[in-house]
């Protein structure tokens, strides 16, 4: 089944304790992205990657890191989480969208992170 | 930062009613407009990807239109059912090498 797999679904952690949220897709998509969803703010992009070893900042990158060492995986790293990073996180992937074509995103099931 | 506006923020309709909502985006430099359906406790699912001015797309009782010159798209739901209750997101891209920018969504509640 074509899917984007995020883990964990739920995570409660303490301020300053490094954590990684994993994201993996099995559709050979080149484009992957991380979003956070906060009440009243909509989906805001954290980082995105157009291909392996290519990553770019989105609208709210502060406090996050990503890596794209292989096509299928795009982990989100919080080196020193703070309470303002408590949020619902989504990973998404798609085929590349150049040359006049465009594709819908496939989203992961979400990770609800609480930092206390 | 590009501004993508959706209206209304929320909407309550009776089962069987038809409804529509709006997505507004910058009318200069258009590449694509997406609609997603997001049910509570699930992940957003793509409904339509629209790339041409005047595009009309349909999936069952749901359809969408696109006007790139004036910068808006409408999503229509005919004969709303309780299972249509969800948040409907639109997202806009202004070129082939920039990511999607999402609106805040329209939350639809269909009352049986």
XYZ file of N, CA and C in Angstrom:
684
model
N 0.855 -1.196 0.000
C 0.000 0.000 0.000
C 0.883 1.235 0.000
N 0.551 2.191 -0.914
C 1.307 3.434 -0.979
C 1.002 4.267 0.256
N 2.045 4.669 0.963
C 1.774 5.423 2.167
C 3.008 6.186 2.652
N 2.695 7.142 3.541
C 3.721 7.862 4.285
C 3.575 7.440 5.745
N 4.638 6.934 6.306
C 4.597 6.396 7.671
C 5.370 7.311 8.605
N 4.673 7.802 9.603
C 5.296 8.661 10.624
C 5.303 7.927 11.950
N 6.371 8.112 12.696
C 6.443 7.576 14.052
C 7.225 8.519 14.963
N 6.787 8.644 16.223
C 5.604 7.989 16.812
C 4.332 8.770 16.509
N 3.177 8.225 16.843
C 1.903 8.939 16.703
C 1.737 9.970 17.819
N 2.170 9.591 18.997
C 2.062 10.480 20.156
C 3.389 10.471 20.900
N 3.769 11.631 21.416
C 5.027 11.717 22.172
C 4.917 12.834 23.190
N 5.214 12.504 24.422
C 5.327 13.510 25.478
C 6.780 13.499 25.933
N 7.409 14.659 25.941
C 8.800 14.737 26.312
C 9.040 15.956 27.194
N 10.265 16.060 27.690
C 10.600 17.195 28.555
C 11.463 18.187 27.797
N 11.423 19.412 28.227
C 12.214 20.470 27.601
C 13.681 20.092 27.549
N 14.269 20.260 26.366
C 15.697 20.042 26.200
C 16.125 18.637 25.833
N 15.231 17.691 25.852
C 15.612 16.310 25.540
C 15.439 16.049 24.048
N 16.547 15.846 23.364
C 16.551 15.673 21.910
C 15.611 14.562 21.477
N 14.891 14.815 20.374
C 14.015 13.773 19.852
C 14.004 13.815 18.333
N 13.625 12.684 17.752
C 13.509 12.564 16.299
C 12.155 11.972 15.968
N 11.465 12.597 15.023
C 10.226 12.043 14.483
C 10.568 11.497 13.093
N 10.277 10.241 12.881
C 10.663 9.635 11.606
C 9.535 9.743 10.583
N 9.936 9.798 9.321
C 8.982 9.832 8.217
C 9.562 9.005 7.082
N 8.769 8.085 6.564
C 9.228 7.234 5.480
C 8.104 7.060 4.469
N 8.459 7.136 3.180
C 7.446 6.925 2.130
C 7.922 5.838 1.179
N 6.954 5.076 0.646
C 7.285 3.939 -0.220
C 6.838 4.159 -1.656
N 6.712 5.430 -2.071
C 6.192 5.737 -3.404
C 7.266 6.291 -4.334
N 8.497 6.269 -3.883
C 9.621 6.791 -4.670
C 9.440 8.289 -4.984
N 8.786 9.000 -4.080
C 8.587 10.434 -4.280
C 9.881 11.191 -4.048
N 10.087 12.213 -4.862
C 11.290 13.027 -4.682
C 11.070 14.122 -3.645
N 9.853 14.644 -3.569
C 9.581 15.770 -2.693
C 9.021 15.292 -1.362
N 9.584 15.802 -0.262
C 9.060 15.526 1.070
C 9.076 16.812 1.886
N 8.170 16.873 2.869
C 8.004 18.121 3.601
C 7.490 17.839 4.999
N 7.799 18.742 5.931
C 7.240 18.699 7.280
C 6.412 19.945 7.532
N 5.237 19.716 8.171
C 4.343 20.799 8.551
C 4.010 20.669 10.034
N 3.676 21.794 10.638
C 3.074 21.764 11.961
C 1.706 22.429 11.897
N 0.788 21.882 12.681
C -0.571 22.382 12.698
C -0.881 22.889 14.103
N -1.207 24.156 14.215
C -1.580 24.746 15.499
C -2.955 25.391 15.352
N -3.739 25.371 16.411
C -5.109 25.915 16.331
C -5.115 27.343 15.804
N -5.966 27.596 14.801
C -6.125 28.936 14.258
C -5.025 29.381 13.311
N -4.021 28.528 13.098
C -2.886 28.951 12.264
C -2.753 28.152 10.980
N -3.469 27.081 10.818
C -3.326 26.303 9.602
C -2.021 25.527 9.551
N -1.803 24.845 8.459
C -0.574 24.072 8.273
C 0.574 25.021 7.907
N 1.622 24.989 8.691
C 2.782 25.836 8.407
C 3.981 24.942 8.115
N 4.696 25.284 7.070
C 5.792 24.423 6.630
C 7.050 24.686 7.455
N 7.700 23.603 7.858
C 8.907 23.700 8.676
C 10.142 23.593 7.774
N 10.270 22.486 7.082
C 11.343 22.244 6.131
C 10.782 21.422 4.983
N 11.464 21.490 3.852
C 11.112 20.626 2.744
C 12.375 20.164 2.032
N 12.196 19.126 1.203
C 13.314 18.554 0.466
C 12.852 18.195 -0.935
N 13.549 18.746 -1.921
C 13.184 18.463 -3.312
C 13.816 17.166 -3.806
N 14.847 16.709 -3.110
C 15.498 15.465 -3.516
C 16.541 15.091 -2.462
N 17.192 13.965 -2.672
C 18.214 13.507 -1.725
C 19.294 14.567 -1.575
N 19.660 14.822 -0.318
C 20.715 15.781 0.031
C 20.354 17.230 -0.293
N 19.075 17.499 -0.605
C 18.629 18.865 -0.871
C 17.513 19.206 0.095
N 17.779 20.126 1.035
C 16.747 20.542 1.981
C 16.687 22.058 2.024
N 15.495 22.595 2.317
C 15.310 24.037 2.390
C 14.384 24.386 3.537
N 14.587 25.576 4.087
C 13.737 26.050 5.169
C 12.357 26.420 4.643
N 11.352 26.117 5.453
C 10.003 26.586 5.182
C 9.742 27.886 5.920
N 8.519 28.055 6.385
C 8.149 29.303 7.046
C 8.539 29.353 8.514
N 8.632 28.197 9.176
C 8.902 28.170 10.617
C 9.995 27.157 10.952
N 11.238 27.350 10.479
C 12.283 26.341 10.662
C 13.014 26.398 12.007
N 12.830 27.483 12.773
C 13.637 27.662 13.980
C 13.381 26.534 14.981
N 14.459 25.944 15.475
C 14.368 24.886 16.475
C 14.263 23.488 15.889
N 14.323 23.383 14.570
C 14.206 22.090 13.899
C 15.387 21.842 12.975
N 15.676 20.572 12.768
C 16.638 20.158 11.756
C 16.043 19.009 10.985
N 16.506 18.829 9.756
C 16.081 17.681 8.949
C 17.299 17.139 8.225
N 17.137 15.947 7.674
C 18.162 15.392 6.796
C 17.473 14.549 5.737
N 18.121 14.441 4.595
C 17.560 13.601 3.527
C 18.717 12.818 2.907
N 19.136 11.795 3.613
C 20.266 10.976 3.158
C 19.834 9.937 2.137
N 18.597 9.552 2.187
C 18.062 8.624 1.200
C 16.659 9.079 0.826
N 16.203 8.621 -0.331
C 14.978 9.162 -0.909
C 13.763 8.906 -0.027
N 13.681 7.737 0.597
C 12.462 7.369 1.281
C 12.295 7.999 2.658
N 13.356 8.456 3.275
C 13.295 8.917 4.672
C 13.577 10.406 4.819
N 12.830 11.040 5.718
C 13.003 12.482 5.945
C 12.700 12.759 7.421
N 13.634 12.456 8.311
C 13.381 12.638 9.740
C 13.398 14.105 10.157
N 12.592 14.408 11.151
C 12.543 15.743 11.755
C 13.186 15.659 13.132
N 14.176 16.501 13.356
C 14.957 16.444 14.589
C 14.733 17.718 15.393
N 14.408 17.530 16.664
C 14.329 18.648 17.590
C 15.478 18.487 18.575
N 16.516 19.296 18.413
C 17.737 19.131 19.218
C 17.485 19.469 20.689
N 16.705 20.509 20.925
C 16.416 20.933 22.299
C 14.972 21.428 22.354
N 14.025 20.502 22.433
C 12.618 20.887 22.346
C 12.208 21.865 23.439
N 11.288 22.754 23.070
C 10.739 23.701 24.034
C 9.218 23.610 23.992
N 8.542 24.092 25.029
C 7.069 23.978 25.068
C 6.369 24.597 23.860
N 6.972 25.621 23.243
C 6.303 26.227 22.077
C 6.389 25.349 20.831
N 7.042 24.212 20.932
C 7.047 23.238 19.850
C 6.002 22.144 20.061
N 5.205 22.281 21.092
C 4.048 21.405 21.274
C 3.089 21.654 20.118
N 2.794 20.610 19.362
C 2.013 20.800 18.145
C 1.672 19.450 17.539
N 0.878 19.497 16.463
C 0.607 18.324 15.646
C 1.454 18.445 14.388
N 2.266 17.429 14.143
C 3.208 17.466 13.022
C 2.789 16.486 11.937
N 2.896 16.944 10.688
C 2.610 16.091 9.541
C 3.803 16.073 8.594
N 4.099 14.880 8.111
C 5.039 14.705 7.017
C 4.217 14.485 5.744
N 4.702 14.968 4.624
C 3.992 14.798 3.361
C 5.008 14.537 2.255
N 4.562 13.849 1.211
C 5.444 13.619 0.066
C 4.638 13.733 -1.219
N 5.352 13.972 -2.318
C 4.706 13.984 -3.634
C 5.759 13.764 -4.707
N 5.275 13.462 -5.929
C 6.162 13.503 -7.078
C 6.615 14.941 -7.283
N 7.674 15.119 -8.027
C 8.131 16.482 -8.306
C 7.070 17.222 -9.107
N 7.047 18.546 -8.946
C 5.988 19.343 -9.537
C 6.564 20.392 -10.473
N 7.378 19.975 -11.396
C 7.918 20.924 -12.360
C 7.388 20.552 -13.744
N 7.635 21.400 -14.699
C 7.284 21.094 -16.079
C 5.806 21.143 -16.376
N 5.056 21.943 -15.606
C 3.645 22.118 -15.906
C 2.741 21.089 -15.273
N 3.306 20.104 -14.595
C 2.466 19.125 -13.908
C 2.480 19.399 -12.417
N 1.507 18.900 -11.726
C 1.458 19.063 -10.274
C 0.719 17.875 -9.685
N 1.120 17.497 -8.496
C 0.578 16.304 -7.865
C 0.137 16.617 -6.454
N -0.904 15.950 -6.035
C -1.349 16.093 -4.656
C -0.346 15.482 -3.697
N -0.344 16.004 -2.480
C 0.515 15.469 -1.439
C -0.140 14.248 -0.807
N 0.694 13.294 -0.405
C 0.263 12.206 0.464
C 0.799 12.511 1.858
N -0.102 12.569 2.824
C 0.285 12.921 4.185
C 0.444 11.683 5.057
N 1.352 11.775 6.014
C 1.434 10.778 7.072
C 0.287 10.961 8.049
N 0.212 10.084 9.020
C -0.917 10.066 9.958
C -0.760 11.074 11.088
N 0.362 11.757 11.140
C 0.527 12.809 12.133
C 1.213 12.345 13.398
N 1.915 13.276 14.034
C 2.558 13.030 15.326
C 2.148 14.152 16.261
N 1.495 13.784 17.343
C 1.107 14.813 18.318
C 2.189 14.863 19.391
N 2.903 15.972 19.406
C 4.039 16.152 20.321
C 3.662 17.131 21.428
N 3.952 16.721 22.653
C 3.782 17.605 23.803
C 5.123 17.745 24.502
N 5.573 18.990 24.675
C 6.839 19.262 25.367
C 6.495 19.957 26.686
N 6.885 19.332 27.794
C 6.548 19.897 29.113
C 7.798 20.451 29.800
N 5.739 36.111 2.510
C 4.925 34.910 2.624
C 3.629 35.119 1.844
N 3.278 34.150 0.998
C 2.047 34.246 0.222
C 0.843 34.095 1.141
N -0.241 34.800 0.787
C -1.452 34.762 1.601
C -2.531 33.965 0.891
N -2.977 32.885 1.513
C -4.066 32.074 0.994
C -5.205 32.149 2.013
N -6.329 32.698 1.589
C -7.450 32.916 2.488
C -8.595 31.985 2.155
N -9.203 31.419 3.200
C -10.371 30.580 2.995
C -11.542 31.149 3.770
N -12.718 31.088 3.154
C -13.910 31.555 3.857
C -15.096 30.672 3.477
N -16.033 30.473 4.427
C -15.928 30.931 5.809
C -14.965 30.069 6.615
N -14.711 30.455 7.861
C -13.864 29.627 8.735
C -14.567 28.344 9.105
N -15.878 28.453 9.363
C -16.650 27.262 9.699
C -18.062 27.419 9.182
N -18.716 26.296 9.051
C -19.999 26.249 8.386
C -20.796 25.067 8.948
N -22.052 25.321 9.304
C -22.949 24.249 9.723
C -24.089 24.178 8.721
N -24.328 23.000 8.182
C -25.428 22.823 7.236
C -26.230 21.603 7.631
N -27.464 21.569 7.146
C -28.325 20.414 7.372
C -28.045 19.355 6.317
N -28.214 18.105 6.705
C -28.074 17.010 5.751
C -28.970 17.284 4.550
N -28.414 17.080 3.362
C -29.170 17.299 2.141
C -28.960 18.674 1.519
N -28.481 19.630 2.318
C -28.205 20.964 1.773
C -26.980 20.913 0.869
N -26.957 21.802 -0.111
C -25.750 21.999 -0.898
C -25.017 23.208 -0.351
N -23.715 23.203 -0.457
C -22.930 24.279 0.130
C -21.696 24.556 -0.711
N -21.083 25.707 -0.482
C -19.835 25.994 -1.175
C -18.985 26.904 -0.320
N -17.688 26.845 -0.530
C -16.787 27.747 0.150
C -15.661 28.164 -0.786
N -14.930 29.191 -0.330
C -14.021 29.922 -1.215
C -12.582 29.829 -0.762
N -11.688 29.782 -1.735
C -10.251 29.920 -1.480
C -9.753 31.076 -2.346
N -9.105 32.051 -1.724
C -8.536 33.191 -2.455
C -7.027 33.139 -2.388
N -6.386 33.474 -3.499
C -4.930 33.399 -3.574
C -4.438 34.537 -4.463
N -3.134 34.853 -4.433
C -2.618 35.933 -5.288
C -2.867 35.619 -6.758
N -3.374 36.608 -7.499
C -3.719 36.358 -8.898
C -2.519 36.497 -9.834
N -1.414 37.008 -9.329
C -0.220 37.082 -10.177
C 0.603 35.816 -9.959
N 1.175 35.276 -11.025
C 2.021 34.076 -10.937
C 1.297 32.882 -10.337
N 0.569 32.176 -11.155
C -0.161 30.991 -10.699
C 0.493 29.749 -11.271
N 0.601 28.694 -10.435
C 1.081 27.407 -10.936
C 0.065 26.309 -10.665
N -0.424 26.206 -9.428
C -1.384 25.144 -9.099
C -2.165 25.485 -7.845
N -3.360 24.919 -7.766
C -4.226 25.078 -6.607
C -4.716 23.685 -6.213
N -4.545 23.352 -4.936
C -4.955 22.039 -4.437
C -6.109 22.191 -3.456
N -6.974 21.168 -3.410
C -7.976 21.044 -2.346
C -7.747 19.717 -1.621
N -7.834 19.796 -0.274
C -7.681 18.617 0.565
C -8.860 18.507 1.516
N -9.181 17.283 1.856
C -10.218 17.004 2.846
C -9.542 16.412 4.063
N -9.842 16.972 5.243
C -9.158 16.567 6.467
C -10.181 16.254 7.530
N -10.360 14.943 7.755
C -11.277 14.508 8.813
C -10.545 14.498 10.145
N -11.297 14.739 11.210
C -10.723 14.754 12.554
C -10.022 13.432 12.838
N -8.838 13.514 13.434
C -8.037 12.352 13.830
C -7.480 11.579 12.636
N -7.581 12.134 11.457
C -6.973 11.499 10.288
C -6.007 12.486 9.648
N -5.420 12.101 8.521
C -4.512 13.016 7.823
C -5.220 13.586 6.603
N -4.792 14.765 6.142
C -5.418 15.364 4.964
C -5.284 14.461 3.742
N -6.345 14.436 2.932
C -6.331 13.642 1.706
C -6.609 14.546 0.513
N -5.846 14.372 -0.553
C -6.006 15.213 -1.735
C -7.348 14.947 -2.406
N -8.056 16.042 -2.727
C -9.302 15.961 -3.493
C -9.032 16.308 -4.963
N -8.494 17.506 -5.178
C -8.267 17.992 -6.540
C -6.931 18.730 -6.622
N -6.317 18.631 -7.785
C -5.189 19.479 -8.146
C -5.582 20.192 -9.434
N -5.563 21.513 -9.403
C -6.063 22.295 -10.535
C -4.942 23.195 -11.031
N -4.742 23.204 -12.340
C -3.614 23.950 -12.885
C -3.992 24.936 -13.985
N -5.205 24.848 -14.520
C -5.561 25.721 -15.645
C -6.740 26.623 -15.298
N -6.659 27.876 -15.736
C -7.766 28.797 -15.527
C -9.035 28.208 -16.155
N -10.133 28.250 -15.392
C -11.372 27.693 -15.914
C -11.563 26.209 -15.626
N -10.529 25.572 -15.026
C -10.641 24.155 -14.652
C -11.889 23.926 -13.808
N -12.562 22.814 -14.114
C -13.617 22.331 -13.224
C -13.335 20.856 -12.997
N -13.337 20.452 -11.702
C -13.079 19.050 -11.396
C -14.220 18.536 -10.527
N -14.476 17.234 -10.641
C -15.589 16.660 -9.897
C -15.213 15.277 -9.387
N -15.630 15.004 -8.133
C -15.446 13.683 -7.551
C -16.709 13.396 -6.744
N -17.594 12.589 -7.347
C -18.858 12.293 -6.668
C -19.696 13.553 -6.514
N -20.047 13.874 -5.271
C -20.877 15.064 -4.998
C -20.042 16.327 -4.792
N -18.757 16.206 -4.870
C -17.869 17.346 -4.624
C -17.270 17.814 -5.944
N -17.282 19.124 -6.153
C -16.680 19.674 -7.360
C -15.952 20.963 -7.009
N -15.078 21.395 -7.902
C -14.301 22.612 -7.673
C -14.119 23.346 -8.989
N -14.070 24.676 -8.880
C -13.790 25.517 -10.040
C -12.603 26.403 -9.735
N -11.988 26.934 -10.779
C -10.771 27.725 -10.617
C -10.804 28.949 -11.519
N -10.509 30.114 -10.942
C -10.359 31.348 -11.700
C -9.011 31.937 -11.317
N -8.013 31.731 -12.168
C -6.664 32.193 -11.823
C -6.500 33.684 -12.062
N -7.294 34.245 -12.957
C -7.145 35.677 -13.280
C -7.608 36.559 -12.120
N -8.639 36.089 -11.419
C -9.124 36.863 -10.277
C -8.686 36.254 -8.947
N -8.044 35.134 -8.980
C -7.442 34.561 -7.780
C -8.413 33.918 -6.814
N -9.292 33.037 -7.320
C -10.158 32.307 -6.399
C -10.529 30.949 -6.958
N -10.891 30.071 -6.020
C -11.408 28.750 -6.347
C -12.588 28.478 -5.430
N -13.614 27.840 -5.969
C -14.767 27.448 -5.165
C -14.802 25.924 -5.044
N -15.167 25.464 -3.861
C -15.442 24.047 -3.655
C -16.932 23.911 -3.363
N -17.597 23.019 -4.102
C -19.028 22.809 -3.946
C -19.288 21.402 -3.428
N -20.229 21.271 -2.510
C -20.692 19.954 -2.081
C -22.194 19.926 -2.283
N -22.633 18.964 -3.091
C -24.051 18.845 -3.403
C -24.689 17.815 -2.479
N -25.826 18.157 -1.879
C -26.517 17.190 -1.033
C -25.645 16.688 0.115
N -25.198 17.607 0.974
C -24.246 17.268 2.044
C -24.738 16.108 2.903
N -23.794 15.256 3.278
C -24.056 14.113 4.151
C -23.196 14.252 5.415
N -23.609 13.625 6.519
C -22.801 13.722 7.743
C -21.342 13.308 7.529
N -21.091 12.359 6.643
C -19.711 11.927 6.402
C -18.881 12.971 5.656
N -19.525 14.033 5.169
C -18.779 15.140 4.549
C -18.190 16.065 5.607
N -18.575 15.887 6.847
C -18.054 16.737 7.923
C -16.547 16.575 8.006
N -15.849 17.688 7.847
C -14.379 17.670 7.802
C -13.911 19.111 7.660
N -12.613 19.293 7.728
C -12.018 20.579 7.373
C -11.507 20.484 5.947
N -11.847 21.454 5.133
C -11.437 21.473 3.729
C -10.347 22.536 3.567
N -9.188 22.075 3.128
C -8.017 22.935 2.985
C -7.755 23.220 1.510
N -7.413 24.451 1.208
C -6.865 24.712 -0.118
C -5.395 25.090 0.038
N -4.638 24.888 -1.014
C -3.214 25.192 -0.991
C -2.801 25.689 -2.372
N -1.894 26.637 -2.390
C -1.535 27.357 -3.615
C -0.038 27.281 -3.835
N 0.327 27.174 -5.095
C 1.742 27.212 -5.458
C 1.898 28.211 -6.594
N 2.895 29.096 -6.530
C 3.021 30.120 -7.570
C 4.103 29.831 -8.599
N 4.826 28.733 -8.430
C 5.799 28.361 -9.459
C 6.120 26.875 -9.322
N 6.842 26.370 -10.300
C 7.149 24.949 -10.314
C 8.278 24.530 -9.405
N 8.865 25.468 -8.678
C 9.923 25.067 -7.752
C 9.721 25.674 -6.371
N 8.477 25.945 -6.021
C 8.161 26.425 -4.670
C 7.121 25.523 -4.029
N 7.173 25.394 -2.705
C 6.224 24.495 -2.027
C 4.815 25.077 -1.965
N 3.867 24.228 -1.596
C 2.492 24.663 -1.393
C 2.385 25.547 -0.151
N 1.510 26.544 -0.245
C 1.144 27.352 0.918
C -0.321 27.051 1.206
N -0.611 26.639 2.431
C -1.964 26.219 2.798
C -2.756 27.366 3.405
N -4.066 27.369 3.123
C -4.988 28.211 3.860
C -5.304 27.581 5.199
N -6.082 28.309 6.036
C -6.393 27.799 7.371
C -7.558 26.831 7.370
N -8.242 26.714 6.254
C -9.288 25.718 6.145
C -10.676 26.238 6.444
N -11.670 25.528 5.937
C -13.075 25.737 6.271
C -13.566 24.466 6.942
N -14.048 24.619 8.185
C -14.549 23.451 8.927
C -16.033 23.298 8.659
N -16.407 22.189 8.039
C -17.796 21.917 7.686
C -18.381 20.891 8.639
N -19.533 21.222 9.194
C -20.285 20.264 10.022
C -21.640 20.049 9.368
N -21.958 18.801 9.077
C -23.238 18.467 8.466
C -24.097 17.790 9.522
N -25.233 18.403 9.807
C -26.104 17.932 10.886
C -27.186 17.043 10.300
N -27.297 15.846 10.866
C -28.295 14.880 10.359
C -29.708 15.290 10.766
